[in-house]
XYZ file of C-alpha atoms in Angstrom:
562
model
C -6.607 67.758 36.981
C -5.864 71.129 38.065
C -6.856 70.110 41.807
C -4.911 67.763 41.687
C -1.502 69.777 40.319
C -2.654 72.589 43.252
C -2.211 69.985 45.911
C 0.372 68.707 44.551
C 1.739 71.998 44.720
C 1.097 72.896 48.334
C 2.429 69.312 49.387
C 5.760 70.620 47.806
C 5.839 73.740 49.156
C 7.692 74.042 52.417
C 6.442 75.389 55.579
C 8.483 77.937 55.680
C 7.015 79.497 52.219
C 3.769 79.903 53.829
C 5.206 81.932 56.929
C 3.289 84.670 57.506
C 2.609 87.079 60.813
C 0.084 86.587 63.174
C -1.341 89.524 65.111
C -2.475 89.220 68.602
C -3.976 90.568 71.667
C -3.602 89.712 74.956
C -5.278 90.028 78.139
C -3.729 90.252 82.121
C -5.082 87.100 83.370
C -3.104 86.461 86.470
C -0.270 88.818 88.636
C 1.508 87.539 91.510
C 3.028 91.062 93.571
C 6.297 90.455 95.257
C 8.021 92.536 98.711
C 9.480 93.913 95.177
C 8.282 93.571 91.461
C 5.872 91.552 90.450
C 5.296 88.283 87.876
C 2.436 89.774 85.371
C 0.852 86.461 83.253
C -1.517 87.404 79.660
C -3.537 85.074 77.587
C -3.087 85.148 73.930
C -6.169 83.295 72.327
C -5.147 82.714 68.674
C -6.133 80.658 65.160
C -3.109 79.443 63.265
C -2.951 77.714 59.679
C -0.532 75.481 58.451
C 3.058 76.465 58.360
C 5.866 78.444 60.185
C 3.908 82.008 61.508
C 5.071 84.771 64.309
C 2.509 85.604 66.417
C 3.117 88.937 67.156
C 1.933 90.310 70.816
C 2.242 94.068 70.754
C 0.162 95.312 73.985
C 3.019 94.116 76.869
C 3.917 96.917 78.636
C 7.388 99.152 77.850
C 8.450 98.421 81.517
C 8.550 94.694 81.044
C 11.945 93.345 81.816
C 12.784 91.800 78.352
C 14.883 88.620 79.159
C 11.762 87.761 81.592
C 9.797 87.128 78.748
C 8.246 83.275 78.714
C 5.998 82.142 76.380
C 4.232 78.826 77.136
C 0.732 77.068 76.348
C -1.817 74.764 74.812
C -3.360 73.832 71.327
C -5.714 71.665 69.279
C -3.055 70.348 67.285
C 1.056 70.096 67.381
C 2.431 73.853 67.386
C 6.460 74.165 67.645
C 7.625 77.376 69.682
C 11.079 78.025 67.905
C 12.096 81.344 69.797
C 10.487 84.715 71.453
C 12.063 87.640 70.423
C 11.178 90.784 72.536
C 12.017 94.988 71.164
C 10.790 98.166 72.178
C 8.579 99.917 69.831
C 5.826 102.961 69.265
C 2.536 100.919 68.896
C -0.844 101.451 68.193
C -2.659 100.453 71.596
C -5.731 98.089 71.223
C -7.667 101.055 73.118
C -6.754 103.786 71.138
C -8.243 102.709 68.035
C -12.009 103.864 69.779
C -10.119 106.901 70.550
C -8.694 107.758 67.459
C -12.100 108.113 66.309
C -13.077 110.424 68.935
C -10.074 112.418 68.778
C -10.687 113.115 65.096
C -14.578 114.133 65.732
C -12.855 116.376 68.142
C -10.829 118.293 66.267
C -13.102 118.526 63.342
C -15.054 119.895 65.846
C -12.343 122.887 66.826
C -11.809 123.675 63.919
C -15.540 124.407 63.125
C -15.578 126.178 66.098
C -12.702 128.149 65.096
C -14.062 129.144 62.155
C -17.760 130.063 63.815
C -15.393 132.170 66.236
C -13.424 134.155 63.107
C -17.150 135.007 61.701
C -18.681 136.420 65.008
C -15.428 138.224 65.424
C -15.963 140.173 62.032
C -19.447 140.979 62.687
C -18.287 141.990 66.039
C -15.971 144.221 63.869
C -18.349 145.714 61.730
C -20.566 146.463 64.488
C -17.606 148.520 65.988
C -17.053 150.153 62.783
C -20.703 151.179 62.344
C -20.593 152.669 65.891
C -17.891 154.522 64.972
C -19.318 155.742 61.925
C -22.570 156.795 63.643
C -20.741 158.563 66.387
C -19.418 160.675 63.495
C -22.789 161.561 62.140
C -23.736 162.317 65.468
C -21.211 165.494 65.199
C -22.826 166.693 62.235
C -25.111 169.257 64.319
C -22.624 170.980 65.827
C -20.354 171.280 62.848
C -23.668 172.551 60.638
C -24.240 175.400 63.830
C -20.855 176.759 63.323
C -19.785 176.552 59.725
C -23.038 176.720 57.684
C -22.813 174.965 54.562
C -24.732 175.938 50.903
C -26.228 172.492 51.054
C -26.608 171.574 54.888
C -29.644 169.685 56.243
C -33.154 172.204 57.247
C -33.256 172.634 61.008
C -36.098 170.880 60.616
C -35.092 167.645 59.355
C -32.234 167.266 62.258
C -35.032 165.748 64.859
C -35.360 162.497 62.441
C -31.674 162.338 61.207
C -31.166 161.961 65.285
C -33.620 159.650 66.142
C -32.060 157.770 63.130
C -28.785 157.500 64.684
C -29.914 156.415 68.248
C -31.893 153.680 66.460
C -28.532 153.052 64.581
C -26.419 153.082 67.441
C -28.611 150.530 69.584
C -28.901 148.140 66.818
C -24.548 148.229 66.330
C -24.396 148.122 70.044
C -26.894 145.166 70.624
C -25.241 143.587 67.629
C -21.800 144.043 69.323
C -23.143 142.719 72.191
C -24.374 139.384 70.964
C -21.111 138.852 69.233
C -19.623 139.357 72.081
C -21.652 136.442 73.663
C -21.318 134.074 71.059
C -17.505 134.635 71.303
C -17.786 133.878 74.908
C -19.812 130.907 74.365
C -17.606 129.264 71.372
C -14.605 129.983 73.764
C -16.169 127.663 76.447
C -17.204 124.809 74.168
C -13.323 125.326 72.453
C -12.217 124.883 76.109
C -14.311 122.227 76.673
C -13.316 120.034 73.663
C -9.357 120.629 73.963
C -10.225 119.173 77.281
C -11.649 116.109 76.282
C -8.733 115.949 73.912
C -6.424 115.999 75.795
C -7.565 113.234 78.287
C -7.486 111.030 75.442
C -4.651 108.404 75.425
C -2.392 109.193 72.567
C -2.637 107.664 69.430
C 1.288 105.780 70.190
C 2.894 104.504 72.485
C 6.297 102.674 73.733
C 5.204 99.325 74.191
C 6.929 95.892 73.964
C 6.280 93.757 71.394
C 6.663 90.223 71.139
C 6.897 88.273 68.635
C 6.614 84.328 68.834
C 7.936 82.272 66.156
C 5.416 79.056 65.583
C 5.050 76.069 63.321
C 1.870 74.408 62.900
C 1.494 71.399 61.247
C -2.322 71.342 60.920
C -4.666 74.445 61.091
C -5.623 74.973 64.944
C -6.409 76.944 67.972
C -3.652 77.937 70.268
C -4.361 79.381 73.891
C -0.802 80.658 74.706
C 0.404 82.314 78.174
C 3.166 85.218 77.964
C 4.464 85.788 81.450
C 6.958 88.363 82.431
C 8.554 90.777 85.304
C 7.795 94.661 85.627
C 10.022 96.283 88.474
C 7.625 99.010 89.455
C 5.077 96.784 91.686
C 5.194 96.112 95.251
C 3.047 95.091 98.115
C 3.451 95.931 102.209
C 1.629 94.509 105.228
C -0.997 96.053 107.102
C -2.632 95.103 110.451
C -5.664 95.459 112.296
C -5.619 94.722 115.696
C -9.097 94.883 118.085
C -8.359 94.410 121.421
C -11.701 93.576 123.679
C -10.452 94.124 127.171
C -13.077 91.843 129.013
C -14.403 92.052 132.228
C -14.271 90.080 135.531
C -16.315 87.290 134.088
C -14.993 87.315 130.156
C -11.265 87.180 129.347
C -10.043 89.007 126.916
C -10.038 88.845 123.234
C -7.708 89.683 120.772
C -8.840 90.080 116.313
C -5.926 90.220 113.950
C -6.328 90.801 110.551
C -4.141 91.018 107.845
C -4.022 93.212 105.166
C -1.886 94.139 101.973
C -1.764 97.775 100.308
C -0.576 96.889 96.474
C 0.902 99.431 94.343
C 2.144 99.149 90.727
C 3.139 101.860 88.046
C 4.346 99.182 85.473
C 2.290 100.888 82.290
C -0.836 99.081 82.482
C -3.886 98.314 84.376
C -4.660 95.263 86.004
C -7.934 94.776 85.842
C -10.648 91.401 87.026
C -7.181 89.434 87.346
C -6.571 86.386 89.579
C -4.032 88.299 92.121
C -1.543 86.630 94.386
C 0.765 88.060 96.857
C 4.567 86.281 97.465
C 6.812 86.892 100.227
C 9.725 86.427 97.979
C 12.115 88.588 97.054
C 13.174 88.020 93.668
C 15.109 90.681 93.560
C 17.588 90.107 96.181
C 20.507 87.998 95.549
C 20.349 84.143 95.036
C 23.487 83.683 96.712
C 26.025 84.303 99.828
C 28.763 87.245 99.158
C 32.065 86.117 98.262
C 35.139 86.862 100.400
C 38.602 87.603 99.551
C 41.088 86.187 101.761
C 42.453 89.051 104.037
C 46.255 89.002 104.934
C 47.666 90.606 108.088
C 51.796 91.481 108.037
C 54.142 93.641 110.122
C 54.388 97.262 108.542
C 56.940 97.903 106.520
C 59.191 100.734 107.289
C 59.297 103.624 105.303
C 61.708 103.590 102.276
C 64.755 106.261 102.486
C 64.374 109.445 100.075
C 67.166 110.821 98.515
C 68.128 113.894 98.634
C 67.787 115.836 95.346
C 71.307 116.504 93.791
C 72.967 119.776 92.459
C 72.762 120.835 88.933
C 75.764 119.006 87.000
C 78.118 120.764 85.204
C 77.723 120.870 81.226
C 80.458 118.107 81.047
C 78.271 115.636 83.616
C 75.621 116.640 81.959
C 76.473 115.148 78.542
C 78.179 111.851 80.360
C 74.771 111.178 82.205
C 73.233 111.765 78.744
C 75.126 108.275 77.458
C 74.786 107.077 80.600
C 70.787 106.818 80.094
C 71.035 106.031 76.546
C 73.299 103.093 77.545
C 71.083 102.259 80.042
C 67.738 102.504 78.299
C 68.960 100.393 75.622
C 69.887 97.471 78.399
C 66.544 97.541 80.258
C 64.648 98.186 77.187
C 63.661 101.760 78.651
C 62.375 100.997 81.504
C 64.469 104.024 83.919
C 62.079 104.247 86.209
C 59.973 101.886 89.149
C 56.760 100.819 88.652
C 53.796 103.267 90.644
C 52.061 101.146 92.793
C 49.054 99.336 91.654
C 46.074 101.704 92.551
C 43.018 99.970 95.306
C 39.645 100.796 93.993
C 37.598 102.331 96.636
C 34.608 100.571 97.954
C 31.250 101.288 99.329
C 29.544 99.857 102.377
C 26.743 97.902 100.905
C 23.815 97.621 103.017
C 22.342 93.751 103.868
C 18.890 92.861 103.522
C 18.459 90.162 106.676
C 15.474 88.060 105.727
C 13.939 85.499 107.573
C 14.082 81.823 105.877
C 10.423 81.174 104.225
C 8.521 82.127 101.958
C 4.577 82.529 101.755
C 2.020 82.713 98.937
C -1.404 85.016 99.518
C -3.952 84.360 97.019
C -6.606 87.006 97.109
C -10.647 85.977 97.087
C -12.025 86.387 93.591
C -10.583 88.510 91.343
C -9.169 92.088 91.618
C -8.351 95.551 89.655
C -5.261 97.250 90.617
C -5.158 100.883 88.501
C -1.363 101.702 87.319
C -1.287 104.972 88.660
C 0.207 104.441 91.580
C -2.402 104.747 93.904
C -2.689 101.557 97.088
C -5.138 98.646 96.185
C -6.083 97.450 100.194
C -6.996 94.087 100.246
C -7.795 91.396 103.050
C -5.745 88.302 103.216
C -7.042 87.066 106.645
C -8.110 87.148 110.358
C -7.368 85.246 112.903
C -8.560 85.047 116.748
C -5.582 85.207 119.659
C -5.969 84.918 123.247
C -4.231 87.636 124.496
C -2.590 88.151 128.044
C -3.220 91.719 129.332
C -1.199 93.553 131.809
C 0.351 97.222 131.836
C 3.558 98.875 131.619
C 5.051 102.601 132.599
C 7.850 104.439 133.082
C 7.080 106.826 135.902
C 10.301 108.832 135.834
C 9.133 109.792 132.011
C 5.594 109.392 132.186
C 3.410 108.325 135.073
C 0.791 106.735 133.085
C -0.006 103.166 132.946
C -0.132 101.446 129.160
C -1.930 98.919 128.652
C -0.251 95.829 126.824
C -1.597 92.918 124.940
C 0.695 89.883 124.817
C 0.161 87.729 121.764
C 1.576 84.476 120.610
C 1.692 83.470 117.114
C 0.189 80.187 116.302
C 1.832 77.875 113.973
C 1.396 78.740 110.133
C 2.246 82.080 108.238
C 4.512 84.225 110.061
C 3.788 87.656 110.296
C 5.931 90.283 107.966
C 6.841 94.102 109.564
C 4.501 96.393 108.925
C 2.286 99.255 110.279
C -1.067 97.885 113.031
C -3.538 100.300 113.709
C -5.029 99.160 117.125
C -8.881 99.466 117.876
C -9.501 99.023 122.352
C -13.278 98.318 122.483
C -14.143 99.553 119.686
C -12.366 102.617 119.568
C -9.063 103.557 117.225
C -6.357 104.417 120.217
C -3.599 104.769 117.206
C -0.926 102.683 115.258
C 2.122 100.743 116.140
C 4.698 98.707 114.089
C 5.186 94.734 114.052
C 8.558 93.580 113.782
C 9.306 90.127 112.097
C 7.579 87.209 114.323
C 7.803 83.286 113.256
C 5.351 81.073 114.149
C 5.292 80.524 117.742
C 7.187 83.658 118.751
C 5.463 86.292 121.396
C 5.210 90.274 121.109
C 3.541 92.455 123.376
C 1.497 95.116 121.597
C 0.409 98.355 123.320
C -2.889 99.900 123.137
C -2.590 103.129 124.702
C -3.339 104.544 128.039
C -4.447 101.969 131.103
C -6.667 104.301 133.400
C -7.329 102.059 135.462
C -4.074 101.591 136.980
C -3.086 104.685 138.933
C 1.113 105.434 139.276
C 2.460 108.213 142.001
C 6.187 108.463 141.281
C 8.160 110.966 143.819
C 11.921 111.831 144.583
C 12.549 110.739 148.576
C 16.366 111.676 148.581
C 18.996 113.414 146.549
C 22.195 113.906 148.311
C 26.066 114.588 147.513
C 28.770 114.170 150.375
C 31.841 112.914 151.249
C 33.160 109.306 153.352
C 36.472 108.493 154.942
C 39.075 109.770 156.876
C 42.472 109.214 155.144
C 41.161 108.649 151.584
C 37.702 109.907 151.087
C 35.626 109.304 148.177
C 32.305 111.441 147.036
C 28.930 109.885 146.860
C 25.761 110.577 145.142
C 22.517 109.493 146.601
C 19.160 109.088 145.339
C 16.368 107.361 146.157
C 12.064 107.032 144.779
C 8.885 106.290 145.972
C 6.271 104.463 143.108
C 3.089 104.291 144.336
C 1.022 101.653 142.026
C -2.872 101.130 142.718
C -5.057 98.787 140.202
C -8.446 99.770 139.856
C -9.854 97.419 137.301
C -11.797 94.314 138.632
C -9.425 91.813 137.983
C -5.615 91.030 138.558
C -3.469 92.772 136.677
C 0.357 92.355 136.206
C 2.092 95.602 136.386
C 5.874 96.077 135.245
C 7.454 99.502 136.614
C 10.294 100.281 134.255
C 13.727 102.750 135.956
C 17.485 103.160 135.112
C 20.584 103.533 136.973
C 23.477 104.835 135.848
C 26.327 102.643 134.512
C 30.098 103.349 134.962
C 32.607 103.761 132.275
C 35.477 103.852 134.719
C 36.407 101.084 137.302
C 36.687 103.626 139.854
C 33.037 104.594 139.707
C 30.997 102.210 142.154
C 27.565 101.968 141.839
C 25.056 100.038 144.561
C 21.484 99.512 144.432
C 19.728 101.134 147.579
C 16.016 101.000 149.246
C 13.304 98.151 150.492
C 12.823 96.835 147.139
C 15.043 95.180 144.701
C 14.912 94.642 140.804
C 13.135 91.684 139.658
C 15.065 92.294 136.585
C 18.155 94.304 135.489
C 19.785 94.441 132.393
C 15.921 94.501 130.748
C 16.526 93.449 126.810
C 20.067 93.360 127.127
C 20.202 97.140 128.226
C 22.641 97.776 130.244
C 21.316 99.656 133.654
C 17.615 99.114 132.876
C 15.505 97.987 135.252
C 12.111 96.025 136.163
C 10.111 95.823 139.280
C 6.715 93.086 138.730
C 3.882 92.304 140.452
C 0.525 90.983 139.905
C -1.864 93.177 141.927
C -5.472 91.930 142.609
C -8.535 94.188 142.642
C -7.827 97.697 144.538
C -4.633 96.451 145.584
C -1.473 99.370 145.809
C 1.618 98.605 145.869
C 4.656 100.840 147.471
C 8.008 100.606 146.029
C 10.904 102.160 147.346
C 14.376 101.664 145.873
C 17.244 103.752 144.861
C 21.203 103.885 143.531
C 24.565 105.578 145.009
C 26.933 106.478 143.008
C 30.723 106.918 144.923
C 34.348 108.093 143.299
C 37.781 108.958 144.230
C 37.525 112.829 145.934
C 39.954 113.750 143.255
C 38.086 113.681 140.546
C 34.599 114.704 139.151
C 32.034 113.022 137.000
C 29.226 113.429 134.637
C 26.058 111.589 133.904
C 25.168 111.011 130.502
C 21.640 111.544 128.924
């Protein structure tokens, strides 16, 4: 009967009357890193009875952005999420419970130590004192020579009362002395511990909590997700790029691999997770920037200014008085014009130019990534390319050959910018950077000094003078001489890079001169750049000559520019 009135009972009892909270703890399970912030997913494993319950998560980091918070997952039996409430608090961290403990054996420990030091020190003490007090016995000899005493010590007994006190004093100082070690020693092992202490995590700490408000209609076993953002996570390209030159028989061969440094100082370790890596930016702004509509008018002219007027008299004084109070009353006070409306001052705002995709990376396995700050490299893939080789130089800078690796991206993930560091047979020749390429898009990558192409570069002709006979202009000529010799085995195609100067003024001429002309001018849109190509075969040289004058009204004078 009174099983029966208990269920009873409990069938009448609303959920709600059973509420009760839940404690959790959760694990990092999965991260996916962003250009900027990353998406950081836990696991809450968790047994639930009947009835409304909060399940409350307390080990999400304080950096967590709190309107990120989701909570989503599975169960054994029908569990209601009514709402996730997020706050900051001081928590107890799951991991500081073990150290807790070991704090507290640590500074019982101290203190003992403490209190071993404050003995030694007062035997080292008394050990002073008794030094002290033998030194003054020591005296007595002399003292007895010159003031006899009635009841002074026999000459005779002063050989033992002596040996008495150098047997005294060793045994203060050697006592002295081991005090002083054993304060040495307690010192180090005080050190020591106050070390250990202090790498300790403290016992509290600003953490988010969150608490998850549940009912369960049937006792059961919930395996719950809580995903959210944390701002201080990031992840950057990397490149590897191993250039085999080849020989006469086998082309060349070109390894790229890609890489990601990850870095994250959001408050927690993520450690054995599943990690990904996203090319989106979430961020940057989901939409386009809104325009106001911009007006264009003639300018208006200047409004007159009066000119200030004399001090009235006492008598048009007091009728301007009544004048303004008349006035005032009519226009309800208002005597003077309204200031202008101000025009807030605004600030250039850079723009982020991204190109339209977006890419996922999922890393091998799983992966710790420590959240102090320090780069987590990791390898996201590797891909063969067929490169094209040929060289480039600038001989009126530099008359060495570089040696240049043109690559085409196949279809697929394109590549982000970042730093390459480039490997030529084997050997690390230094790093470059990688702009933005699309699938399908080419770059030429440069791997250092070619010395097997040989460059002469020398100045034939540098001349000033004058033409005409009625109007005469000046002119400025100069002309070069590039010598180019390839010594590999194979053809190589050689670009020889030069400028000539470009006029501001329409009455500045400039002419190309010499045997050879440009192949190109203008190179990548740059105005007065120019290219001279060839392909030269085995121990072929090449001579080109080619040069610029510059001519201008007599009158005047000009100046080149860097």
């Amino acid at each position: 009967m009174r099983f029966v009135f208990a269920a009873a009972f409990m069938a009448a009892t609303p959920l709600s009357a059973l509420a009760a909270d839940v404690p959790a703890t959760s694990v990092v399970d999965d991260v996916t890193v962003y250009l900027s912030g990353a998406e950081v997913t836990r696991i809450v494993k968790v047994h639930i009875d009947r009835g409304e319950h909060t399940i409350v998560i307390g080990d999400v980091p304080a950096r967590a952005v709190p309107g990120s918070v989701r909570v989503e997952g599975k169960a054994t039996g029908k569990l209601d999420i009514g709402s996730v409430d997020t706050a900051r608090k001081l928590l107890q961290r799951a991991e500081s419970e073990a150290a807790d403990k070991q704090r507290k054996i640590l500074e019982d420990s101290i203190q003992a130590l403490k209190d071993q030091k404050t003995t030694v020190d007062a035997q080292a003490q008394a050990a002073k004192t008794q030094k002290k007090l033998i030194a003054n016995l020591a005296q007595l000899p002399a003292r007895s020579s010159s003031q006899p005493a009635p009841a002074a010590t026999p000459l005779e007994d002063w050989p033992k009362v002596l040996a008495l006190i150098a047997q005294a004093t060793g045994d203060a100082s050697k006592l002295a002395l081991d005090a002083e070690q054993k304060i040495r020693e307690i010192d180090r092992q005080i050190s020591d511990a106050e070390k250990q202490l202090a790498a300790l995590a403290p016992a509290r700490t600003e953490q988010t909590e969150v608490r998850v408000h549940v009912v369960a209609q049937t006792p059961l076993e919930a395996d719950l997700s809580v995903r959210y953002q944390v701002p201080d996570a990031h992840w950057a390209p990397l490149y590897d790029a191993r250039l085999v030159t080849g020989s006469k028989t086998e082309p060349p061969k070109l390894s790229l691999d890609r890489r990601a440094a990850i870095t994250q100082s959001s408050g927690e370790n993520w450690d054995n997770v599943s990690l990904k890596l996203s090319t989106s930016r979430p961020s940057d702004s989901s939409s386009a920037p809104y325009l106001e509509t911009q007006f264009v008018d003639f300018e208006q002219a200047p409004k007159p200014v009066a000119a200030a007027a004399p001090p009235p008299f006492p008598e048009q004084r007091l009728m301007a008085k009544h004048r303004n109070i008349a006035a005032a009353d009519a226009l309800g006070g208002e005597l003077a014009e309204a200031a202008p409306e101000a025009v807030s001052v605004e600030e250039t705002v850079a723009q982020l130019q991204s190109a339209p995709f977006e890419a996922t990376f999922e890393v091998p396995g799983r992966a710790s990534v420590a959240g102090t700050g320090e780069a987590k490299r990791v390898l996201l893939a590797s891909e063969a390319i067929e490169p094209a080789l040929s060289c480039r130089a600038v001989p009126k800078v530099d008359t060495s050959a570089y040696l240049y690796a043109k690559l085409k991206l196949a279809k697929g993930t394109p590549l982000l910018p970042g730093t390459v560091y480039l490997f030529r047979d084997g050997t690390f020749v230094g790093t470059g950077d990688l702009p933005l390429l699309s699938p399908g898009s080419e770059h030429d990558l440069g791997f250092g000094i070619d010395d097997q192409v040989k460059i002469k570069h020398a100045v034939l002709e540098e001349k000033r003078g004058e033409t005409g006979l009625i109007s005469t202009s000046h002119i400025d000529s100069r002309n070069f001489r590039v010598n180019v010799k390839n010594m590999h085995e194979r053809a190589m195609d050689v670009t020889i890079l030069d400028r000539i100067p470009v006029a501001q003024n329409e009455e500045i001429k400039v002419d190309l001169t010499g045997r050879v002309s440009p192949t190109m001018q203008n190179v990548d849109d740059k105005r007065g750049i120019i290219a001279f190509q060839a392909k030269l075969e085995p121990d072929e040289e090449k001579i080109l000559e080619y040069g610029y004058r510059v001519s201008w009204p007599a009158a005047k004078s000009i100046t080149y520019g860097p």
